[in-house]
Short mmCIF file of C-alpha atoms in Angstrom, two decimals:
data_model
loop_
_atom_site.label_atom_id
_atom_site.label_comp_id
_atom_site.label_asym_id
_atom_site.label_seq_id
_atom_site.Cartn_x
_atom_site.Cartn_y
_atom_site.Cartn_z
CA UNK A 105 8.47 5.00 -1.80
CA UNK A 106 6.19 8.51 -1.75
CA UNK A 107 7.53 10.96 1.46
CA UNK A 108 4.33 12.07 3.52
CA UNK A 109 3.54 15.66 1.09
CA UNK A 110 4.38 13.49 -2.32
CA UNK A 111 0.87 10.76 -0.04
CA UNK A 112 -1.31 13.61 1.01
CA UNK A 113 -1.42 15.01 -2.56
CA UNK A 114 -4.41 14.60 -5.08
CA UNK A 115 -2.26 13.33 -7.41
CA UNK A 116 -1.30 10.38 -5.78
CA UNK A 117 -5.12 8.99 -4.39
CA UNK A 118 -4.73 6.78 -7.88
CA UNK A 119 -2.04 5.78 -10.03
CA UNK A 120 -4.94 6.98 -12.48
CA UNK A 121 -4.25 10.20 -11.94
CA UNK A 122 -0.23 10.98 -11.72
CA UNK A 123 0.17 8.78 -14.72
CA UNK A 124 -2.84 11.24 -16.22
CA UNK A 125 -0.63 13.71 -15.01
CA UNK A 126 2.23 12.56 -16.73
CA UNK A 127 0.84 12.24 -20.03
CA UNK A 128 -0.69 16.06 -19.35
CA UNK A 129 2.45 17.33 -18.56
CA UNK A 130 4.62 15.11 -22.17
CA UNK A 131 1.92 17.26 -23.49
CA UNK A 132 2.23 20.94 -22.33
CA UNK A 133 5.69 20.94 -22.40
CA UNK A 134 5.81 20.41 -26.31
CA UNK A 135 6.78 16.27 -26.20
CA UNK A 136 4.70 15.30 -29.74
CA UNK A 137 1.88 13.34 -29.38
CA UNK A 138 3.48 10.46 -31.52
CA UNK A 139 6.16 9.88 -28.91
CA UNK A 140 4.19 10.49 -26.16
CA UNK A 141 1.89 7.99 -27.60
CA UNK A 142 4.76 6.40 -27.58
CA UNK A 143 5.64 6.21 -23.82
CA UNK A 144 2.33 6.11 -22.24
CA UNK A 145 1.42 3.69 -25.07
CA UNK A 146 -1.36 4.18 -26.13
CA UNK A 147 -2.23 5.06 -29.99
CA UNK A 148 -2.26 8.40 -31.97
CA UNK A 149 -6.26 8.24 -32.06
CA UNK A 150 -6.80 7.52 -27.93
CA UNK A 151 -3.75 10.14 -26.62
CA UNK A 152 -5.93 13.12 -28.78
CA UNK A 153 -9.66 12.18 -28.04
CA UNK A 154 -7.83 11.39 -23.76
CA UNK A 155 -5.52 14.58 -23.31
CA UNK A 156 -7.39 16.75 -26.56
CA UNK A 157 -7.44 19.86 -24.67
CA UNK A 158 -4.15 19.72 -23.92
CA UNK A 159 -2.89 19.97 -26.68
CA UNK A 160 -5.32 23.61 -26.83
CA UNK A 161 -2.42 27.05 -27.79
CA UNK A 162 0.22 25.07 -28.81
CA UNK A 163 -0.57 25.98 -31.86
CA UNK A 164 1.23 29.44 -30.90
CA UNK A 165 4.14 27.34 -29.95
CA UNK A 166 4.22 25.79 -33.11
CA UNK A 167 4.39 28.69 -34.73
CA UNK A 168 7.16 30.80 -32.33
CA UNK A 169 9.38 27.00 -33.50
CA UNK A 170 9.15 27.81 -37.54
CA UNK A 171 11.39 30.40 -37.55
CA UNK A 172 13.99 29.23 -35.21
CA UNK A 173 13.91 26.28 -37.48
CA UNK A 174 14.56 28.43 -40.77
CA UNK A 175 17.11 29.59 -38.79
#
């Protein structure tokens, strides 16, 4: 399933690591936590406890989106 290069990646050490990277990427990319929680089969509470660090700085992104939404 993985190429040699992918297999050597630290992300394939444990399946959980790949899942964690995926969820972190979704959150860092601005996907709403409610949607990420659904995709990851977490409650929002659990998701925010585990991945809170991925949301640091998201307030600035949200502030920039407000004028766009009002335009």
